[in-house]
CSV table of C-alpha atoms and ligand atoms in Angstrom, one decimal:
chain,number,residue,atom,x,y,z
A,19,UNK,CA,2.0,16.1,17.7
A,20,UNK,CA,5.2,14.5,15.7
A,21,UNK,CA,6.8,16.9,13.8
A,22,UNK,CA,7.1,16.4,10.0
A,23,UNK,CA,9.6,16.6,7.4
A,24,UNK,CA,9.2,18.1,3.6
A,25,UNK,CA,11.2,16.0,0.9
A,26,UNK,CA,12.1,17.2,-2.4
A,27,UNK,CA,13.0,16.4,-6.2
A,28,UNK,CA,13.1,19.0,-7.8
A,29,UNK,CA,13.8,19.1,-11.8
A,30,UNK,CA,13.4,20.7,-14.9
A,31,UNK,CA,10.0,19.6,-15.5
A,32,UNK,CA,8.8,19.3,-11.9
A,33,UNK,CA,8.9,19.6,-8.2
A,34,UNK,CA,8.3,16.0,-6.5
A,35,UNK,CA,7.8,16.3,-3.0
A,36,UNK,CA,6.5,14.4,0.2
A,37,UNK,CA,5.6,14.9,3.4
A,38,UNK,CA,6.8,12.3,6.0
A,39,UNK,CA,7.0,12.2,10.1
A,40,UNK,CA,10.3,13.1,11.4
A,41,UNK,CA,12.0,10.3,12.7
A,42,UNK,CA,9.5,7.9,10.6
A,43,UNK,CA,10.3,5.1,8.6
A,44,UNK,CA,6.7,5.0,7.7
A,45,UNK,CA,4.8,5.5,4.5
A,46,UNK,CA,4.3,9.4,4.0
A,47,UNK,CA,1.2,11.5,5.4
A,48,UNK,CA,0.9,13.6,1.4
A,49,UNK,CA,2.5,12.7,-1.7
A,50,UNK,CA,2.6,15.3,-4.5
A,51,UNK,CA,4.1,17.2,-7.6
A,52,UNK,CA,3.6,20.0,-10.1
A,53,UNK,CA,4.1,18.8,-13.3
A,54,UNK,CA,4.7,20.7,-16.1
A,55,UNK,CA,6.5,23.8,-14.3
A,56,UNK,CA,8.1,25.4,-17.8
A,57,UNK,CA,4.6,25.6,-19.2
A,58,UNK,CA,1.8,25.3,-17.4
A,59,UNK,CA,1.9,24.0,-13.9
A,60,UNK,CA,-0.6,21.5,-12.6
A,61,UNK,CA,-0.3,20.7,-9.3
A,62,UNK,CA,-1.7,16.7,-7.7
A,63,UNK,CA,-1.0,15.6,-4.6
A,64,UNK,CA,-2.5,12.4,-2.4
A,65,UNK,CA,-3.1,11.6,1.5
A,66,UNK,CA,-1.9,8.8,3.0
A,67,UNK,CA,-5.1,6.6,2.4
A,68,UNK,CA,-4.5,7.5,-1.4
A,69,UNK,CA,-7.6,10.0,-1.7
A,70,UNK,CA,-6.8,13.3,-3.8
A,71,UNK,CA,-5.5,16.3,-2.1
A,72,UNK,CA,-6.8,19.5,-4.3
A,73,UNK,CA,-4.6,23.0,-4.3
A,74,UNK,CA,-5.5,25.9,-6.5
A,75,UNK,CA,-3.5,27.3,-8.5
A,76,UNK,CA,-3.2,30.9,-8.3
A,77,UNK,CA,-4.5,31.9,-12.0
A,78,UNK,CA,-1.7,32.6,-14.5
A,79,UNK,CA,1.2,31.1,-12.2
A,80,UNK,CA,2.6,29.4,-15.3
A,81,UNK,CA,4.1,32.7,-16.6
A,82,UNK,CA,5.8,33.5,-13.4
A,83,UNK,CA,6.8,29.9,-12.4
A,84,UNK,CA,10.3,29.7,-11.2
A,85,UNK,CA,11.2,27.5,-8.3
A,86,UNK,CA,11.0,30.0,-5.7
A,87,UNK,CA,7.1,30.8,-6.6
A,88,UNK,CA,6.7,27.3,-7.1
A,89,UNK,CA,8.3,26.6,-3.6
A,90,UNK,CA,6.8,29.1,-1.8
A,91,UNK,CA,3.1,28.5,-2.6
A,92,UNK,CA,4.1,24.3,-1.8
A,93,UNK,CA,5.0,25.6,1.6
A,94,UNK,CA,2.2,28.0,1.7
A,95,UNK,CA,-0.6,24.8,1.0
A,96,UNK,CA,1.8,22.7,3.5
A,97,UNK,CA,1.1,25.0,6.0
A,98,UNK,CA,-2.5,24.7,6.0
A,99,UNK,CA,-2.3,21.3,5.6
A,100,UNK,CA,0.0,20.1,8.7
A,101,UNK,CA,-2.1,21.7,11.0
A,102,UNK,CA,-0.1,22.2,14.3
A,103,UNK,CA,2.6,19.5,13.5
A,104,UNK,CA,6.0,22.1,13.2
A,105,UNK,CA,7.9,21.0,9.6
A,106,UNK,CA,11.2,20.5,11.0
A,107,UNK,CA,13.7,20.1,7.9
A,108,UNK,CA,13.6,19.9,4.3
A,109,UNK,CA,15.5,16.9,2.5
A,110,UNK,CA,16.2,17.7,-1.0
A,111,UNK,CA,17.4,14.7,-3.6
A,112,UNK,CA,21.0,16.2,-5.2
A,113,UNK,CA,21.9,14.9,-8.3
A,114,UNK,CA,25.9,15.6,-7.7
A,115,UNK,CA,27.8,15.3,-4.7
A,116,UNK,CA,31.0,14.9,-6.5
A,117,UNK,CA,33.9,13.0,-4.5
A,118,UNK,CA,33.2,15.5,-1.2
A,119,UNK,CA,30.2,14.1,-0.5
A,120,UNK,CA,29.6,10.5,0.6
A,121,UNK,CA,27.0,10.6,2.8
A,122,UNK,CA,23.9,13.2,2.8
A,123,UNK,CA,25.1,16.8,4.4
A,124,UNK,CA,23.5,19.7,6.5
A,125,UNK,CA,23.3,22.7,4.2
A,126,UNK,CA,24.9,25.4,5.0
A,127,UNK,CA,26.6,28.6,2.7
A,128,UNK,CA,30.0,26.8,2.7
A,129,UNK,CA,28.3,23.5,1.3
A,130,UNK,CA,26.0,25.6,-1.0
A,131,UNK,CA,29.1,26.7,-2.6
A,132,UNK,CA,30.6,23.8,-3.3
A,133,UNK,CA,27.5,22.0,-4.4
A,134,UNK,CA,27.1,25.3,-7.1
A,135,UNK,CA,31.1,24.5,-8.7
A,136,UNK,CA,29.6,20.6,-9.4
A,137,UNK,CA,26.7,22.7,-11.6
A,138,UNK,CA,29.1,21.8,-14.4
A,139,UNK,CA,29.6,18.0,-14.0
A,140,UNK,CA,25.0,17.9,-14.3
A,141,UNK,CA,24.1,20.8,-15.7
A,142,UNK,CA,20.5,19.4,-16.6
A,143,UNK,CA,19.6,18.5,-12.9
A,144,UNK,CA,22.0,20.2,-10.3
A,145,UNK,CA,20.6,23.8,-10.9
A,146,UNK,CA,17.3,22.8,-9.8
A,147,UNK,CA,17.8,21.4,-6.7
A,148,UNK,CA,19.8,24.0,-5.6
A,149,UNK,CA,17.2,26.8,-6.8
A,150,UNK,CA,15.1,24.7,-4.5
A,151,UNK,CA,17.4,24.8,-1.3
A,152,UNK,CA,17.8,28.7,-2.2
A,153,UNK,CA,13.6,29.0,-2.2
A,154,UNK,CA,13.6,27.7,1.0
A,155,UNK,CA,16.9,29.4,2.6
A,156,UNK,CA,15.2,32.7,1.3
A,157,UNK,CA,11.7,32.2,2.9
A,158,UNK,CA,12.6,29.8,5.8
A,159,UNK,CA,16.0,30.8,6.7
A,160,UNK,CA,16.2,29.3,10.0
A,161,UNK,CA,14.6,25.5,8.5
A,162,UNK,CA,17.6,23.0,8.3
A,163,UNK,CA,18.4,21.6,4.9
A,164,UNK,CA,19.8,18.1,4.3
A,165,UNK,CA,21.4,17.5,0.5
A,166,UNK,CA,20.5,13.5,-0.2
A,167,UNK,CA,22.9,12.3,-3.1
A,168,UNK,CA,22.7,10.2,-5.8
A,169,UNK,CA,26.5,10.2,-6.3
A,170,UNK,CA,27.3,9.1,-2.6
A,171,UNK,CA,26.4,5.0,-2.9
A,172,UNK,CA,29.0,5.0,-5.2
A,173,UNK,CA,31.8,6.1,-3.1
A,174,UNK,CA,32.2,2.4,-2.1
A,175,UNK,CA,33.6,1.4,-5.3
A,176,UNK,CA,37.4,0.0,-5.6
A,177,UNK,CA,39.7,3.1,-7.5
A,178,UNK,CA,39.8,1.1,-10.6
A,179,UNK,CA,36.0,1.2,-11.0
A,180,UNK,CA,35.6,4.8,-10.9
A,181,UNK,CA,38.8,5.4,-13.3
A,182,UNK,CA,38.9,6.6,-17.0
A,183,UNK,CA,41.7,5.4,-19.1
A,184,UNK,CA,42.8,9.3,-19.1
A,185,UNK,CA,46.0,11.2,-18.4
A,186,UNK,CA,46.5,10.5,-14.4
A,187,UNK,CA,45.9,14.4,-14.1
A,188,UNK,CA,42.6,14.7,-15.1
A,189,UNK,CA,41.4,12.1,-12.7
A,190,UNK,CA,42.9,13.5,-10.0
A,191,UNK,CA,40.9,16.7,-11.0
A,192,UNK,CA,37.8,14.6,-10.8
A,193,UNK,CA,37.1,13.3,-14.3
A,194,UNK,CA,35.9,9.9,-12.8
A,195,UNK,CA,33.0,7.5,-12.7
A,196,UNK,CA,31.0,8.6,-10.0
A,197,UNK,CA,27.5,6.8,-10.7
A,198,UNK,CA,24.4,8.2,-10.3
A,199,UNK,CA,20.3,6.6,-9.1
A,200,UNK,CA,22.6,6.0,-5.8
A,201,UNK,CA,19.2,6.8,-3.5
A,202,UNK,CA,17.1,4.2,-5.4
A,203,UNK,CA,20.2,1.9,-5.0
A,204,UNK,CA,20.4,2.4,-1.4
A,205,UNK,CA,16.6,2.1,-0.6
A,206,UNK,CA,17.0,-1.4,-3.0
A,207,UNK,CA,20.4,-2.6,-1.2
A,208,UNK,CA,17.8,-1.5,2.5
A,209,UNK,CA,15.3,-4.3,1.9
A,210,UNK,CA,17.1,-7.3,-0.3
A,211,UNK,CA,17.4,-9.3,3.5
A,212,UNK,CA,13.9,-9.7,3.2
A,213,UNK,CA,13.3,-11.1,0.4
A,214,UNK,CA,16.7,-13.0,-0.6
A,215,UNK,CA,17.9,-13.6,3.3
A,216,UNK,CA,21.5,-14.3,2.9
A,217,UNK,CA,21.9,-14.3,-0.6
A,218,UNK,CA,21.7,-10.7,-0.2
A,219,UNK,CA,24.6,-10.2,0.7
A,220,UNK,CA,25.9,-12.0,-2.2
A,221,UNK,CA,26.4,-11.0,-6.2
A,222,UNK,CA,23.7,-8.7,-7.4
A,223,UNK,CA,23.2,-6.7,-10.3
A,224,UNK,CA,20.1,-3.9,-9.9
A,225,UNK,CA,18.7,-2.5,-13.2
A,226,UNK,CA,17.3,1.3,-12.5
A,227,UNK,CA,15.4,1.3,-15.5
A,228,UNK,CA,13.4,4.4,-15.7
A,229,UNK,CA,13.7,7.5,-17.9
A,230,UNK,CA,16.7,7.3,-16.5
A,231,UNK,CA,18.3,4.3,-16.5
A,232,UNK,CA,21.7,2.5,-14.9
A,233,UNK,CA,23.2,-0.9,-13.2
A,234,UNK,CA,24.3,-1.2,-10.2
A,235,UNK,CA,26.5,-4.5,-9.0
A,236,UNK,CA,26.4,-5.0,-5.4
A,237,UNK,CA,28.5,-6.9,-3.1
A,238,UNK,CA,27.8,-7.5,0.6
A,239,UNK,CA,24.9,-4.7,-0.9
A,240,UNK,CA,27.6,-2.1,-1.5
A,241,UNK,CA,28.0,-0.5,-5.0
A,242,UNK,CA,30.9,-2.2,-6.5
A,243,UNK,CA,30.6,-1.1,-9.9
A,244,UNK,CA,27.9,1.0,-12.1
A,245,UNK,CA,27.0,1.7,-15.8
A,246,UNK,CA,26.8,5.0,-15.6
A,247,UNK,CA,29.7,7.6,-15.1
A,248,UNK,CA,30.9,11.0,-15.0
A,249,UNK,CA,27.7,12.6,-15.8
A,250,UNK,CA,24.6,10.7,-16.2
A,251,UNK,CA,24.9,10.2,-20.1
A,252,UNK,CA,27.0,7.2,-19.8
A,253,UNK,CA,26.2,3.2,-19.7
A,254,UNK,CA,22.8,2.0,-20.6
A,255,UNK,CA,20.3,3.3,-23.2
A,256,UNK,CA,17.7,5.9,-22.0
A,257,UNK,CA,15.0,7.8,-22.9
A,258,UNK,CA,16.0,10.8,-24.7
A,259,UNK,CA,19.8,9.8,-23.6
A,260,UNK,CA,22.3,7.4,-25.3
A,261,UNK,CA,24.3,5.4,-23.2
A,262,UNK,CA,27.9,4.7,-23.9
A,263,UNK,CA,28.9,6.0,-26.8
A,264,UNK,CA,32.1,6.0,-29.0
A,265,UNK,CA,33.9,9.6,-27.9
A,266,UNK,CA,34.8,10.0,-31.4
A,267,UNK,CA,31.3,10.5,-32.8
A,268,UNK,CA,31.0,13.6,-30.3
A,269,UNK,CA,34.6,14.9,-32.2
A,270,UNK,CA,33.0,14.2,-35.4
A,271,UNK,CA,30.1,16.0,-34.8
A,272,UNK,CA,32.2,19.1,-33.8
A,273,UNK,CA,34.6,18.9,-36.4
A,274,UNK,CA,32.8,17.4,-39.5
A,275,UNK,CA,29.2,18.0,-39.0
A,276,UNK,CA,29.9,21.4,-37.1
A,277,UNK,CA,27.7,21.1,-34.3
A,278,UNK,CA,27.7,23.4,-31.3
A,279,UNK,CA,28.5,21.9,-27.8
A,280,UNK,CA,24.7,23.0,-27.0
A,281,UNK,CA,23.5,21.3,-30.5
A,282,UNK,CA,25.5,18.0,-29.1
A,283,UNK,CA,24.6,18.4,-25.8
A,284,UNK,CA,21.0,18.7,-26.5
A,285,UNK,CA,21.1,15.7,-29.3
A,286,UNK,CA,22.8,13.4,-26.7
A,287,UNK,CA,20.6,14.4,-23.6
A,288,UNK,CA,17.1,15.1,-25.1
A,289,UNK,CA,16.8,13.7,-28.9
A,290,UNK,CA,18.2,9.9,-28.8
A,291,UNK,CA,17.6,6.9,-26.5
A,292,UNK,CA,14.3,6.0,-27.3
A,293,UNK,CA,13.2,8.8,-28.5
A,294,UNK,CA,16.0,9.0,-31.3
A,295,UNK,CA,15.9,5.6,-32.1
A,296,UNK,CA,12.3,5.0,-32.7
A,297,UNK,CA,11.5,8.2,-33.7
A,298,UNK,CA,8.4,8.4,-32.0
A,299,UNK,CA,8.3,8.3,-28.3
A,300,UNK,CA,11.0,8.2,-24.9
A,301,UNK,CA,8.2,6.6,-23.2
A,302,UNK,CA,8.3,2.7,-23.2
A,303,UNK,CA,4.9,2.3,-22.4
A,304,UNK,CA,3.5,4.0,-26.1
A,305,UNK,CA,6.6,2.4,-28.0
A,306,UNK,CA,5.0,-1.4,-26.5
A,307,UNK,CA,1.9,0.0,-27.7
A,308,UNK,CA,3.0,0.8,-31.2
A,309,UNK,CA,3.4,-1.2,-34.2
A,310,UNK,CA,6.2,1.1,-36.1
A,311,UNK,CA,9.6,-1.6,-36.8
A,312,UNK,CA,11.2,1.4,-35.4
A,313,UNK,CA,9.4,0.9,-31.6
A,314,UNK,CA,10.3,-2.4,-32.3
A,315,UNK,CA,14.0,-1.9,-32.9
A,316,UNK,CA,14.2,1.0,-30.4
A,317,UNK,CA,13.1,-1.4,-27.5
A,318,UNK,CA,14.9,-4.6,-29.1
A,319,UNK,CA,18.2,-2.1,-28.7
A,320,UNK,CA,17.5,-1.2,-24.9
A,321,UNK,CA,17.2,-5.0,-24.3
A,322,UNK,CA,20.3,-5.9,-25.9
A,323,UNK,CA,22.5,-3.2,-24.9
A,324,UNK,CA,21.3,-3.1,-21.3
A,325,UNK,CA,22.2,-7.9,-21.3
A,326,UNK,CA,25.4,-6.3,-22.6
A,327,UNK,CA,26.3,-3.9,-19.5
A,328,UNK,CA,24.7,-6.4,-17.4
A,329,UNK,CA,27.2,-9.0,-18.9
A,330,UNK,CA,30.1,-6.7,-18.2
A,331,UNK,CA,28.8,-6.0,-14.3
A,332,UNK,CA,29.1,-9.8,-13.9
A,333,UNK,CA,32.4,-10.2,-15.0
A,334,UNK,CA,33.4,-7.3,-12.1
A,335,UNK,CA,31.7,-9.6,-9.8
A,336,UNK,CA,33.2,-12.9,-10.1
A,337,UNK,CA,29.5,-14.2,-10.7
A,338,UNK,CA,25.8,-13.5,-10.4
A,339,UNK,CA,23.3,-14.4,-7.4
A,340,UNK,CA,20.5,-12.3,-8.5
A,341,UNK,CA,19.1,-9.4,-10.7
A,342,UNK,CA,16.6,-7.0,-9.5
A,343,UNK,CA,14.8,-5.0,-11.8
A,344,UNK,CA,13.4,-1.7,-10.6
A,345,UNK,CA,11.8,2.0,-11.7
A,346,UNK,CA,9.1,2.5,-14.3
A,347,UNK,CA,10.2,0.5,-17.2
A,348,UNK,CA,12.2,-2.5,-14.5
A,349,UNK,CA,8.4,-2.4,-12.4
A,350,UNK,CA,6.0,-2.5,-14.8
A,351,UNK,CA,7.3,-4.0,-18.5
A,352,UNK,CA,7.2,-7.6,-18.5
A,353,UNK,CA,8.2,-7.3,-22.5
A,354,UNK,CA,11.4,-5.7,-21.4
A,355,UNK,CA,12.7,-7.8,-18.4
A,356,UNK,CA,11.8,-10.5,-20.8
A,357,UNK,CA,13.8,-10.0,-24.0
A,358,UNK,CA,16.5,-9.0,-21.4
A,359,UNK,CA,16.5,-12.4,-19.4
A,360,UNK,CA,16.7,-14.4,-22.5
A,361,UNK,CA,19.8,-12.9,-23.5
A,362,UNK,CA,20.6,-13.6,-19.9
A,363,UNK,CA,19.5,-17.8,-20.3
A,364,UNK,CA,23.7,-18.9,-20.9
A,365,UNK,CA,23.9,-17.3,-17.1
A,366,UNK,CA,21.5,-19.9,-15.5
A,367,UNK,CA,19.0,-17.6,-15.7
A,368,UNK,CA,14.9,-18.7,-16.3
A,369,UNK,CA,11.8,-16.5,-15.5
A,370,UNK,CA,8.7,-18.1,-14.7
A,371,UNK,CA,6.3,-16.6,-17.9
A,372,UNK,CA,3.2,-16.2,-15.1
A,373,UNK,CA,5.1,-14.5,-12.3
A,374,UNK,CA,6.8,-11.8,-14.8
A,375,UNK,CA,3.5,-10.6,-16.3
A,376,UNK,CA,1.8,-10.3,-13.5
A,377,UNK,CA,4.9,-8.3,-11.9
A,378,UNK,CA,5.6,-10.7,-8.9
A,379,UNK,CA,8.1,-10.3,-6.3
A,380,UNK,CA,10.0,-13.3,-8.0
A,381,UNK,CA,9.6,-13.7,-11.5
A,382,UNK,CA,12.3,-16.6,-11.7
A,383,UNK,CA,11.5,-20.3,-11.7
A,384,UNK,CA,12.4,-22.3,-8.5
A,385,UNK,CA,15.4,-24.0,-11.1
A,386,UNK,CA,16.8,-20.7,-12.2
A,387,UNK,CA,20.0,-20.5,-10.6
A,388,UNK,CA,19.8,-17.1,-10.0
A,389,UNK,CA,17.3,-15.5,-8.9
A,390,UNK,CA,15.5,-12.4,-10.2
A,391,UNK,CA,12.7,-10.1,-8.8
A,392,UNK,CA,11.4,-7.3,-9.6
A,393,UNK,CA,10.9,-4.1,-6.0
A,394,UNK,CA,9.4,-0.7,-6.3
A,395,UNK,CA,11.9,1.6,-5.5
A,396,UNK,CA,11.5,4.2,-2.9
A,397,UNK,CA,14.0,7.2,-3.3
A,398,UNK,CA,11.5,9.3,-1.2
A,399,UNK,CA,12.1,7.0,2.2
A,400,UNK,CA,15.8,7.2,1.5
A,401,UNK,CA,15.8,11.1,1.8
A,402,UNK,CA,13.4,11.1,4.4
A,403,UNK,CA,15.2,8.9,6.4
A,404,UNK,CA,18.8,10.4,6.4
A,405,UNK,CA,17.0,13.6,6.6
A,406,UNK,CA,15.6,12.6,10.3
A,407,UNK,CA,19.0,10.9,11.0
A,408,UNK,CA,21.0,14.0,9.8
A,409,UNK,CA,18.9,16.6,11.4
A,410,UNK,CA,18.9,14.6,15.1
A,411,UNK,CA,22.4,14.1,14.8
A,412,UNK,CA,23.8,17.5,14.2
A,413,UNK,CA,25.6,19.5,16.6
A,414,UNK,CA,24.6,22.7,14.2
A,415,UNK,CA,20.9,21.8,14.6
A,416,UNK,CA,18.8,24.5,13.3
A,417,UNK,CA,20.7,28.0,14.2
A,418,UNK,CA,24.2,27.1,13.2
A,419,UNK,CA,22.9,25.6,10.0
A,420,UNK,CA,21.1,28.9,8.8
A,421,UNK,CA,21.8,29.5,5.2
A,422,UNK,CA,22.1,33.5,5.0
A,423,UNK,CA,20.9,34.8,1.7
A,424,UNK,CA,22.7,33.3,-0.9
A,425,UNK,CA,22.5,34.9,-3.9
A,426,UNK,CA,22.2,32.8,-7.6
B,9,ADP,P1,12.1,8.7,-14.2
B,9,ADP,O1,11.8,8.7,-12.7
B,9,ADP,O2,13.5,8.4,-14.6
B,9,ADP,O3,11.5,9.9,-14.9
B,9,ADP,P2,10.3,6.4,-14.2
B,9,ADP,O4,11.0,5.6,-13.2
B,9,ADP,O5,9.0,7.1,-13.7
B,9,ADP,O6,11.2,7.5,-14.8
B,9,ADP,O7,10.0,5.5,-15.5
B,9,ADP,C1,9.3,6.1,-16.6
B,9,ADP,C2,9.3,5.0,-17.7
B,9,ADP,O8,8.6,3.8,-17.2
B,9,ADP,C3,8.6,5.4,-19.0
B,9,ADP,O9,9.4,5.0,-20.1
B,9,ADP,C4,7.3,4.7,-18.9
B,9,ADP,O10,6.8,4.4,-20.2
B,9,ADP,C5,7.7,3.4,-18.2
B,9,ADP,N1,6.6,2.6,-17.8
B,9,ADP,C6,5.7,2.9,-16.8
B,9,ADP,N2,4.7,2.0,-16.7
B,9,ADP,C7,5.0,1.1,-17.7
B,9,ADP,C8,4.3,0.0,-18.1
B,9,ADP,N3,3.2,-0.5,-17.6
B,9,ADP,N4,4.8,-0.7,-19.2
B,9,ADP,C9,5.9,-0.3,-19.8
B,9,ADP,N5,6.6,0.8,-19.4
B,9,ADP,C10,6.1,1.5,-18.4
């Protein structure tokens, strides 16, 4: 029986997670999530066929769900459901790995610790993860643990892309650019040979545009430069986040409007984007839907200020071979990948009307001289895969790696 290993995402709102054979680059056996874990958790999870998985909830879990009940019922189900396969190591997606960490890392106390001082640089996402990896180190303490970061793509990039226009002491503290969506950048960057054979190694810009959203430009498919920076506030428009933004509106709203650093933190992170903008919704699927002028304007502004970043990343490269589009909004929204590409027409580039609403793989024309398509990202096979790789190549294998209880 091939042993398996657990993956993880786990954020404010919920605990993604997977279940994939160690060693496997194939699709995974369960797929799953509880939603809604500051509320009222619901749990859904699929097999590999794509039939419904049930669990039940243990009756009034959503007063008492923190991570570590959360966690420890997940592993409780898993149990039952691997049958004799052993779970060999847990991969958890980390949000910050800071300028330590470029490449994914056995968890141990040491790297716990450091992982905990970058709370600061994401303070919406790190915490979570790592209440995750502590779960786990409580109630499995011998199971290795490998941290997968989004930060570690990035580590590629030339010194000038990663630095602010600050005092030289402040970047050598680590106020830099350090880029974030790395996973779904390197799981993109894994499969462009297929479908753009040499060319992939050429100029290419990858729009991550989710509820999250950033740029990546590639070069021999290696992160030269990215929209987003020292946290993931910066660069493109979001859904409840703004983008770049003029430092001196965050200084007015301290010093002339009085706002708190939570009241700014909150309005920059959870009220604009999207949601600010139109008023109504961070979700681009019900602002298509919707006939408000604001919906209108709030998507007409993600458009133009995304062909705007995207201009900027092809000026870093010297040129442009191809755009990918990518994650919920780059997938699915012809509308969007639209209005962006005709901003994009002085480039060279043309999409072929039929191909982009129907979502093909290539949604240029066969004259466009660059080409555009549109891949599913998989962060999941990303984790899972360094997660095999890490565990099999560790000298610390299993004992060494131990986390011993680590407090909060
Ligand atoms: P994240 O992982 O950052 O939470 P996703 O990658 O799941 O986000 O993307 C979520 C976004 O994708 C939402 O704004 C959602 O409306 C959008 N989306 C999903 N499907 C569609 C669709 N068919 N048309 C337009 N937008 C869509």
């Amino acid at each position: 029986m091939t042993d398996v290993i657990l993956i993880l995402n786990a954020g404010s709102s919920s605990i993604k997670f997977a279940v994939y054979p160690l060693g496997a680059t194939a699709a995974p056996l369960i797929r799953g999530k509880i939603a809604d874990i500051e509320r009222d958790p619901v749990f859904s999870a699929i097999g590999a066929d794509g039939t419904a998985i049930d669990m039940d909830m243990p009756k009034g879990i959503g007063a008492t769900a923190d991570h570590e009940t959360l966690v420890s019922m997940l592993l409780g189900w898993l149990a039952q459901q691997r049958g004799d396969r052993t779970l060999a190591a847990v991969g958890h997606r980390v949000v910050h790995g800071g300028r330590r960490f470029a490449a994914p890392v056995l968890i141990d106390n040491a790297v716990l610790g450091e992982l905990e001082q970058l709370i600061p640089l994401a303070p919406l996402h790190q915490p979570h993860s790592l209440a995750a990896i502590r779960a786990i180190s409580r109630l499995e303490p011998t199971l290795p643990q490998v941290a997968c970061f989004d930060t570690s793509f990035h580590r590629t990039q030339d010194r000038l892309a990663q630095l602010f226009a600050l005092p030289r002491e402040l970047s050598d503290e680590g106020i830099i650019r350090y880029g974030f969506h790395g996973l779904s950048y390197e799981y993109i960057a894994s499969v462009l040979p297929e479908h753009l054979g040499d060319r992939a190694e050429g100029r290419v810009i990858v729009a991550h545009l989710g509820n999250g959203a950033s740029m990546c430009a590639m070069k021999n498919r290696q992160s030269v430069a990215t929209s987003m920076g020292f946290t993931a506030l910066d660069g493109l428009m979001m859904g409840q986040r703004c983008g770049t933004l003029d430092a001196g509106v965050v200084l007015y709203l301290l010093q002339s409007k009085g706002l708190s650093a939570t009241e700014i933190e909150t309005l920059l992170y959870r009220r604009s984007g999207l949601l600010g903008v139109s008023g109504i919704s961070n979700n681009m699927q019900d602002l298509e839907r919707c006939d408000d002028p604001r919906a209108r304007e709030a998507i007409e502004l993600f458009c133009f200020r995304a062909a705007s970043v995207l201009g900027g990343l092809v000026t870093v490269l010297g040129g442009l071979d191809a755009v990918v589009f990518t994650a919920g909004i780059g997938e699915n929204s012809a509308l969007v990948r639209k209005m962006i590409c005709e901003r994009l027409a002085h480039l060279g580039v043309e999409l072929e009307p039929g191909c982009n609403e129907s979502g093909a793989l290539r949604i240029s024309t066969a004259q466009s001289s660059i080409d555009v398509l549109v891949i599913p990202t998989d962060e999941g096979a990303v984790i899972a895969n360094a997660t095999s790789e890490t565990v099999a190549h560790s000298p610390a294998h299993n004992k060494l790696s131990k986390l011993t209880s680590v407090g909060t």
